[in-house]
Short mmCIF file of C-alpha atoms and ligand atoms in Angstrom, two decimals:
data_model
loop_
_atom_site.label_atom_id
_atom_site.label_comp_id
_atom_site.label_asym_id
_atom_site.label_seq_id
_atom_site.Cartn_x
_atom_site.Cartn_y
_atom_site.Cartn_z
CA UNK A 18 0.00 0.00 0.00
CA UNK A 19 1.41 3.07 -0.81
CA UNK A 20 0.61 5.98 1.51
CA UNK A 21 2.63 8.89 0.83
CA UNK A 22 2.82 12.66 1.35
CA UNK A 23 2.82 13.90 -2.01
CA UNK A 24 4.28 16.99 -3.12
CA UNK A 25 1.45 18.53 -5.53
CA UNK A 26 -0.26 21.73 -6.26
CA UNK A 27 -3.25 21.82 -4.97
CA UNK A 28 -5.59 24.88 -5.15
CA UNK A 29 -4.97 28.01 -6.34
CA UNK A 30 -1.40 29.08 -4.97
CA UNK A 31 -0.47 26.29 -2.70
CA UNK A 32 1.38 23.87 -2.75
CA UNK A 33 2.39 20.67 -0.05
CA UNK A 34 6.11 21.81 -0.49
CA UNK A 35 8.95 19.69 0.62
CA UNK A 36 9.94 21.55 3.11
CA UNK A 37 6.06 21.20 4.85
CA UNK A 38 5.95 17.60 4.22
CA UNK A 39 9.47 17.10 6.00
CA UNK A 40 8.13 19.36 9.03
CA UNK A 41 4.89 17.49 9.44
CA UNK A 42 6.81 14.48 9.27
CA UNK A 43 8.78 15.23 11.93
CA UNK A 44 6.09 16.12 13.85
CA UNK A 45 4.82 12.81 13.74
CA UNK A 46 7.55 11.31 14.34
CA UNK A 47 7.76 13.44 17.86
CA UNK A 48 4.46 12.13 18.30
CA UNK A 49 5.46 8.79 18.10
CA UNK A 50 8.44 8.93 19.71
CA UNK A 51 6.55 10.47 23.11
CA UNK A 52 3.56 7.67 22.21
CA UNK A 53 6.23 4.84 22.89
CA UNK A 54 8.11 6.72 25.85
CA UNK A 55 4.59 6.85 27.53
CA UNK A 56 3.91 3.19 26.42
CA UNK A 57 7.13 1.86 28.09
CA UNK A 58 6.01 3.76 31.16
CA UNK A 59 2.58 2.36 31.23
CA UNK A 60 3.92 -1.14 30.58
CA UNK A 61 5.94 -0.28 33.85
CA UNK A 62 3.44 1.31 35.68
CA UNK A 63 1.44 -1.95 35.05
CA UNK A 64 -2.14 0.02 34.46
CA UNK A 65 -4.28 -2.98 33.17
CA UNK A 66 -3.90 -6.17 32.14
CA UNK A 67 -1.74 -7.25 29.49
CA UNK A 68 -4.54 -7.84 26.72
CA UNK A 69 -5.69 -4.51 27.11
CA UNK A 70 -2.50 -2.94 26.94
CA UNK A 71 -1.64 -4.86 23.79
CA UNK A 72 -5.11 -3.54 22.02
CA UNK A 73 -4.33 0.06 23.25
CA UNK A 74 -1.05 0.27 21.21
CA UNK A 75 -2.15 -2.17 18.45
CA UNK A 76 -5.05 0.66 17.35
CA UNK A 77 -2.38 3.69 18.57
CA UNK A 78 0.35 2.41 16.29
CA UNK A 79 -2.01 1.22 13.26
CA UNK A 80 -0.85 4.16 10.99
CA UNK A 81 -2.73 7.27 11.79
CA UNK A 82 -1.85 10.17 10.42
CA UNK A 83 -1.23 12.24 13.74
CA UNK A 84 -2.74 15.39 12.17
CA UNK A 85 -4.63 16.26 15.70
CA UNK A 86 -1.53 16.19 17.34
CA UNK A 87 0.84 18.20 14.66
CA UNK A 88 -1.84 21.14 14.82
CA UNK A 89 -1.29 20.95 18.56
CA UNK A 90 2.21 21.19 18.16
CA UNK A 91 2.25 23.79 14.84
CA UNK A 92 -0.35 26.35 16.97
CA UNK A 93 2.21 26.15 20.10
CA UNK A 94 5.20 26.42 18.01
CA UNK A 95 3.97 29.80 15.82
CA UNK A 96 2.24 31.45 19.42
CA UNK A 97 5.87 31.18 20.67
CA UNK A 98 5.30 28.29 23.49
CA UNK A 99 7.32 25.66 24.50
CA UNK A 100 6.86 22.54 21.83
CA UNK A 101 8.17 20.00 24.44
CA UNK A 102 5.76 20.68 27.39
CA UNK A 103 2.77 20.48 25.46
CA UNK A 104 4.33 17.33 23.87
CA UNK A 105 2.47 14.92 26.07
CA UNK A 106 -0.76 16.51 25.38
CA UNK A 107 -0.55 16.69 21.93
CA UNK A 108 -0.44 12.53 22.60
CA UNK A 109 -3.15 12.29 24.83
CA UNK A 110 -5.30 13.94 22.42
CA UNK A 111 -4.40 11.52 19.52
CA UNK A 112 -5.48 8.89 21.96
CA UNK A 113 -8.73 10.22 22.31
CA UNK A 114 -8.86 10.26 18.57
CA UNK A 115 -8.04 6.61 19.01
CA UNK A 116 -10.40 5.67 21.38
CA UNK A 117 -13.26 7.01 19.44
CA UNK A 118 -12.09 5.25 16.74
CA UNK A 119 -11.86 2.14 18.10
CA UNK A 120 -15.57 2.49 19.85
CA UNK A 121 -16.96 4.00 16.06
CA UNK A 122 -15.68 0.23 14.61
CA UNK A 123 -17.56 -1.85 17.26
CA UNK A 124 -21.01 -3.79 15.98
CA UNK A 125 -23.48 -1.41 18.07
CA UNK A 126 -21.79 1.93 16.20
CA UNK A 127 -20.56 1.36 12.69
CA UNK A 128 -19.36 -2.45 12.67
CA UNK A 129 -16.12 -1.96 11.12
CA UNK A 130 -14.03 -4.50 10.33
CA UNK A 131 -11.00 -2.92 8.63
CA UNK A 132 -9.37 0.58 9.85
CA UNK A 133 -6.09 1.86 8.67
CA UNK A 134 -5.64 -0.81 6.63
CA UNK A 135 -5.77 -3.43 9.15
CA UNK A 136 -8.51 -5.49 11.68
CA UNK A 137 -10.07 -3.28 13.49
CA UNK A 138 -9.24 -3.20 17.56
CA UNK A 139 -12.36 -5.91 18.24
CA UNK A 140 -11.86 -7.66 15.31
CA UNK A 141 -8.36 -8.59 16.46
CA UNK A 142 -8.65 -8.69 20.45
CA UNK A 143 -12.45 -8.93 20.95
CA UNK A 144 -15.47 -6.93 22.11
CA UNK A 145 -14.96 -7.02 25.51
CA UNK A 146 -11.20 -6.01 24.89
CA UNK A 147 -11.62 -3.16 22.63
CA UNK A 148 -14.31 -1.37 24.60
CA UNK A 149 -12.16 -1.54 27.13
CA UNK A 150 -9.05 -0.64 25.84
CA UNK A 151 -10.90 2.53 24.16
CA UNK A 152 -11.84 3.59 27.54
CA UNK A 153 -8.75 3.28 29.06
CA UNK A 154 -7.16 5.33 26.43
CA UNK A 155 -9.55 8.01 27.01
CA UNK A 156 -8.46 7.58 30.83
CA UNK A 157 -4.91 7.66 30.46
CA UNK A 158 -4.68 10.82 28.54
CA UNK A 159 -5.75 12.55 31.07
CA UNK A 160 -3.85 11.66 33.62
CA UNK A 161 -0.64 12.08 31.04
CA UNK A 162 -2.05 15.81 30.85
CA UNK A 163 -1.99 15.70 34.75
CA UNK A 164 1.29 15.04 35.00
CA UNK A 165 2.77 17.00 31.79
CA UNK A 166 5.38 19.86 32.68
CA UNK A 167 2.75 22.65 31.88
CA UNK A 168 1.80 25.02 35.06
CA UNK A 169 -1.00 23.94 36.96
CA UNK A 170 -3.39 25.97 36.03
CA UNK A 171 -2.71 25.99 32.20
CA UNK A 172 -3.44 21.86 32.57
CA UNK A 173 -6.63 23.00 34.30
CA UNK A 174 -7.63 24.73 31.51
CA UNK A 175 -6.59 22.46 29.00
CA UNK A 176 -8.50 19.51 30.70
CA UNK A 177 -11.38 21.45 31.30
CA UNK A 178 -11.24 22.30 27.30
CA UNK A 179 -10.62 18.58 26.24
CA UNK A 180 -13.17 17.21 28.45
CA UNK A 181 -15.81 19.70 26.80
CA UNK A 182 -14.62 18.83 23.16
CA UNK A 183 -14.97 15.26 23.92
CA UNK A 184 -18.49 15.17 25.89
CA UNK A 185 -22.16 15.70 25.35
CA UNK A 186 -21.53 19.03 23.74
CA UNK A 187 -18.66 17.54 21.68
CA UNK A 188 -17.65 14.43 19.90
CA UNK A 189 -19.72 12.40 21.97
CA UNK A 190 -23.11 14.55 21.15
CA UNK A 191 -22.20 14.38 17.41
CA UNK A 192 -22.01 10.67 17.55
CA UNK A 193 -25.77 10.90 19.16
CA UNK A 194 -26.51 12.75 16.63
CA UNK A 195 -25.42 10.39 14.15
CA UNK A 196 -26.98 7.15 15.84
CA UNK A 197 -30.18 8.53 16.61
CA UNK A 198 -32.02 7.20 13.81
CA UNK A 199 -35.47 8.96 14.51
CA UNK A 200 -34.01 12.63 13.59
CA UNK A 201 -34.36 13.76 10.20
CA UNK A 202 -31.03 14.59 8.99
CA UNK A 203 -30.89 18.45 7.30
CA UNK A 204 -28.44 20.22 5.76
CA UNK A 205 -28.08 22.50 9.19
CA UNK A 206 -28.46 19.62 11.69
CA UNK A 207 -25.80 17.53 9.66
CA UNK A 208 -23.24 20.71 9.84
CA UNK A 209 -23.82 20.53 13.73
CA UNK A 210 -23.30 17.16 13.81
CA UNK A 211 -19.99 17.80 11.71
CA UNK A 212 -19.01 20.50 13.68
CA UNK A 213 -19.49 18.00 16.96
CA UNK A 214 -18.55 14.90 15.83
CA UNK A 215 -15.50 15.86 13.80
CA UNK A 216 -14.57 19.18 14.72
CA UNK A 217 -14.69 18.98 18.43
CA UNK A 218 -11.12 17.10 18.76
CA UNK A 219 -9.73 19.45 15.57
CA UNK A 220 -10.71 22.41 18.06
CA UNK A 221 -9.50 21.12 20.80
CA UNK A 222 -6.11 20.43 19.01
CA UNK A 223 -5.31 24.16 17.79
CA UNK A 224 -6.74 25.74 21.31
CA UNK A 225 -4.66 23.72 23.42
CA UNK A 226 -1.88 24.66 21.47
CA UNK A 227 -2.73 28.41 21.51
CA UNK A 228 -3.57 27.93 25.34
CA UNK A 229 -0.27 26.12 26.38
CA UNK A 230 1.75 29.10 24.82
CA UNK A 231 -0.60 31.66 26.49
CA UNK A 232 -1.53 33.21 23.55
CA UNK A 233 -3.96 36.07 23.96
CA UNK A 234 -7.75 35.76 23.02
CA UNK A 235 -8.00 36.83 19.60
CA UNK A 236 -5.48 34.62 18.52
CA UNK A 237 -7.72 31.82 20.56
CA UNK A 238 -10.83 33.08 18.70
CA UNK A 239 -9.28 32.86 15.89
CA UNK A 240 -7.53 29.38 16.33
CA UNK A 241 -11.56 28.33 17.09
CA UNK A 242 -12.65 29.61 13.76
CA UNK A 243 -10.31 27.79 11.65
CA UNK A 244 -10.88 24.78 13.40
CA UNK A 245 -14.61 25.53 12.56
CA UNK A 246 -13.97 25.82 8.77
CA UNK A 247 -11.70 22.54 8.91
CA UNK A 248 -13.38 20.50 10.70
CA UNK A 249 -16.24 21.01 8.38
CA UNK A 250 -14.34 20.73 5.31
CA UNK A 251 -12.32 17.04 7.25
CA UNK A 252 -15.80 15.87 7.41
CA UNK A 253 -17.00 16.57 3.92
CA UNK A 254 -13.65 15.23 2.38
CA UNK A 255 -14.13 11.81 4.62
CA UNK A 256 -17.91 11.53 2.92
CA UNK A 257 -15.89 12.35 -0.76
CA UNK A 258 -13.16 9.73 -0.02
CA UNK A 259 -15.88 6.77 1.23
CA UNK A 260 -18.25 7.54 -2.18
CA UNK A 261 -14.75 8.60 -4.58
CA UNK A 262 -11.52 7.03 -2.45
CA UNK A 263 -9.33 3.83 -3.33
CA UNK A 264 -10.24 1.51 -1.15
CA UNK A 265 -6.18 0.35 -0.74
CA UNK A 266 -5.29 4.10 0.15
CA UNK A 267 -7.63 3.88 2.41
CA UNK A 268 -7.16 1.26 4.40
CA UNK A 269 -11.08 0.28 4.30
CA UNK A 270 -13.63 -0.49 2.31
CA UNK A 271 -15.80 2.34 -0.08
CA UNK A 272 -19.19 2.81 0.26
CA UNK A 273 -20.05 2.43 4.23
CA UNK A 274 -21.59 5.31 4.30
CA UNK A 275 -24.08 4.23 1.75
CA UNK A 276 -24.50 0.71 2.79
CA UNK A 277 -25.11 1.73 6.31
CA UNK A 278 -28.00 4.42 5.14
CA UNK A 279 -26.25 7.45 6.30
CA UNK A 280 -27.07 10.74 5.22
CA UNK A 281 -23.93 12.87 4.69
CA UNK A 282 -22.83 15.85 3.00
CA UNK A 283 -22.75 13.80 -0.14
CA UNK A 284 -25.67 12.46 0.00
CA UNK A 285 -27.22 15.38 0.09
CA UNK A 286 -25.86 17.50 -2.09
CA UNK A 287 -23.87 15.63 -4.20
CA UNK A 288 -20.17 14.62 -5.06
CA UNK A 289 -19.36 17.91 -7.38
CA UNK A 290 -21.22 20.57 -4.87
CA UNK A 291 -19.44 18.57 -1.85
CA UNK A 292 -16.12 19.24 -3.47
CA UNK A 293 -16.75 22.71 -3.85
CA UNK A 294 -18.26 23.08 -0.70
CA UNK A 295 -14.99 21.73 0.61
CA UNK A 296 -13.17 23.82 -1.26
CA UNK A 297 -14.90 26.87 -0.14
CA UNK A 298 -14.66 26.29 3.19
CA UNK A 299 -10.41 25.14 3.46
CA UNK A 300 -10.07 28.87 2.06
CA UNK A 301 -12.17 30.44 4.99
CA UNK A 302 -10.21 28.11 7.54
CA UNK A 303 -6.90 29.43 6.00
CA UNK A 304 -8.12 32.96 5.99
CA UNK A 305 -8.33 32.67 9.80
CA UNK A 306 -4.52 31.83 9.78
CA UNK A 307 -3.47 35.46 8.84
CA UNK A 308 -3.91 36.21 12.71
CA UNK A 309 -0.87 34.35 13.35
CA UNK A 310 2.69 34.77 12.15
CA UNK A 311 4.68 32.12 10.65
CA UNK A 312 1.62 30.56 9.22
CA UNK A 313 2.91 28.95 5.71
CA UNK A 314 3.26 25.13 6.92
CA UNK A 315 -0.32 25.30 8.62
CA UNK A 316 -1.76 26.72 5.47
CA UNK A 317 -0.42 24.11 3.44
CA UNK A 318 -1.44 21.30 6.05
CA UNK A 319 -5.00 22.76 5.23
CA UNK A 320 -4.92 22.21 1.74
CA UNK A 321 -3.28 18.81 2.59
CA UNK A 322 -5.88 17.91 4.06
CA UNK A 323 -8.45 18.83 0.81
CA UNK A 324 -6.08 17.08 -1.27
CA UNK A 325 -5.70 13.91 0.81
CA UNK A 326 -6.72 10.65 -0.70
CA UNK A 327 -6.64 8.84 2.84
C1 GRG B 410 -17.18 8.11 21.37
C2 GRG B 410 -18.16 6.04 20.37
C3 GRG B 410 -17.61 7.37 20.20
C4 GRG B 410 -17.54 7.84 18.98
C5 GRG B 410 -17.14 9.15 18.69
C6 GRG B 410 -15.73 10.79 16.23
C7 GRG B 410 -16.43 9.52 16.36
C8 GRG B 410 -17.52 9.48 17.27
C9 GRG B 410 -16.05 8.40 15.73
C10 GRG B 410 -14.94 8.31 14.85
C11 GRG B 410 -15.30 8.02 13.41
C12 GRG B 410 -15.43 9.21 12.57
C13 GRG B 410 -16.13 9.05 11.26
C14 GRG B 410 -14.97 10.35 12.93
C15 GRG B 410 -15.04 11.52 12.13
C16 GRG B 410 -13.70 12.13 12.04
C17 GRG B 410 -12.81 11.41 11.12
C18 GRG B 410 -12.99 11.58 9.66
C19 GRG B 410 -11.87 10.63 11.64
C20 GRG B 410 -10.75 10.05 10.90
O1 GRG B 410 -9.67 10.88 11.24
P1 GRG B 410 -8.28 10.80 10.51
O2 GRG B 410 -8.49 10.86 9.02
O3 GRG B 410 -7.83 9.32 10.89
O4 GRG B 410 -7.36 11.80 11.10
P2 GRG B 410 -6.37 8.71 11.09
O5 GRG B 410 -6.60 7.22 10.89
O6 GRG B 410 -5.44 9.28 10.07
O7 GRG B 410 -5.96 9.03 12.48
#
């Protein structure tokens, strides 16, 4: 399977440049490197059985792309804060992305059997197993936040933050959303869900990194916005890639959403509107990056991101 960062023009004046791609990998590759330090630590620590464990860094180390964590890292980094301390957030927060993945793939949500190319958590450790191991992912990323090197109170915030974007108001109340199968699903009801389901963890990702290097409010407000626009425009490309996407790419089968009789943007409106929709929207997101200096790799992460094909 061949998943790479391509260098390509993409819309308009952009372009995924070399020097981008080698930044956001080695962002990932910080990522990763702080996911196993906190692994070997947890192996030590001996938090659960070994099972669990094993399921925890099977779905953590499947091949995700680490984007939540790299706009952590990118919106610390260009508000002038310390990369390193908010480090072991940035990893908690990919492990909430894990965890909901994990829980999206069991039979009573979406009844995945492939993700990232690969069984998905229950299919290779179990029901029993992969609930659990989602939920003590979302567990132990807190309590790496608790004991990060930030100040006290900034951790405060940033938990108080994370546990918002995750909960009723967040992810969690855009997945209700999308299991409740007695709503009728509108154009403005699916945007909220969007919004919550998707954009909730993209939001949390580019505050906390505005928050950990104390940047001031309107560069917060405007962190929020773009995380608005792109978590919109994330959503809409997903529904693109599972009617348009190459199944190898990406690492599951095409045509869930259909099967499964979910509206999405799509679905509604169509493959050529979606695009442009899409489209539209990456431009506003990127607009809302001319608040902050040093802003050229996060631009072209957006438009990465409209490009991708996985
Ligand atoms: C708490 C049970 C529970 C579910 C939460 C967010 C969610 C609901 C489930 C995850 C599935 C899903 C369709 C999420 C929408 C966001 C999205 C497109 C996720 C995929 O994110 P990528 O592309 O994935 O960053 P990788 O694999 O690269 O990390």
């Amino acid at each position: 399977m061949t998943r790479k960062w391509g260098t390509s023009k993409i819309m308009d004046n952009y372009i995924f440049s070399e020097r981008s791609k080698a930044h956001l990998d080695e962002l990932a590759a910080m990522t990763n490197s702080e996911l196993e330090r906190l692994k070997e630590n947890s192996a030590k620590n001996g938090y659960c059985k070994k099972s669990i464990v094993e399921a925890m860094w099977y779905s953590l180390s499947a091949g995700g792309k680490r984007i939540r964590p790299a706009l952590m890292l990118e919106f610390c980094r260009i508000c002038g804060g310390d990369v390193k301390k908010v480090l072991p957030s940035a990893c908690a927060l990919e492990m909430i992305h894990t965890f909901s993945l994990i829980h999206d793939d069991l039979p009573c949500m979406d009844d995945d059997d492939l993700r990232r190319g690969k069984p998905s958590c229950h299919k290779a450790y179990g029901e029993a197993e992969a609930l659990l191991a989602g939920d003590a992912l979302l567990n132990l990323s807190y309590e790496i936040i608790s004991g990060s090197d930030l100040p006290a109170e900034t951790k405060i915030t940033v938990i108080s933050e994370l546990s918002r974007d995750v909960g009723i108001n967040g992810m969690i109340g855009g997945q209700v959303i999308d299991t409740s199968y007695n709503v009728e699903m509108t154009g403005d009801l699916l945007f909220e869900m969007y919004g919550m389901k998707t954009g909730s963890l993209l939001k949390a990702a580019c505050k906390i990194g505005c928050i950990a290097a104390n940047a001031d409010e309107t560069k917060l407000k405007s962190a929020e916005a773009y995380a608005e626009k792109l978590g919109l425009a994330f959503q809409i490309k997903d529904d693109i890639l599972d009617v348009s996407g190459d199944e190898k790419l990406l690492g599951k089968p095409i045509g869930s959403d259909k099967e499964s009789g979910k509206t999405t943007y799509v679905s509604l409106y169509g493959l050529e509107e979606s695009r442009k929709t899409a489209e539209k929207l990456t431009k506003e997101a990127i607009s809302e990056l001319d608040n902050f200096g040093d802003n050229e790799f996060l631009k072209e992460l957006t438009m990465f991101l409209l490009a991708r094909n996985y």
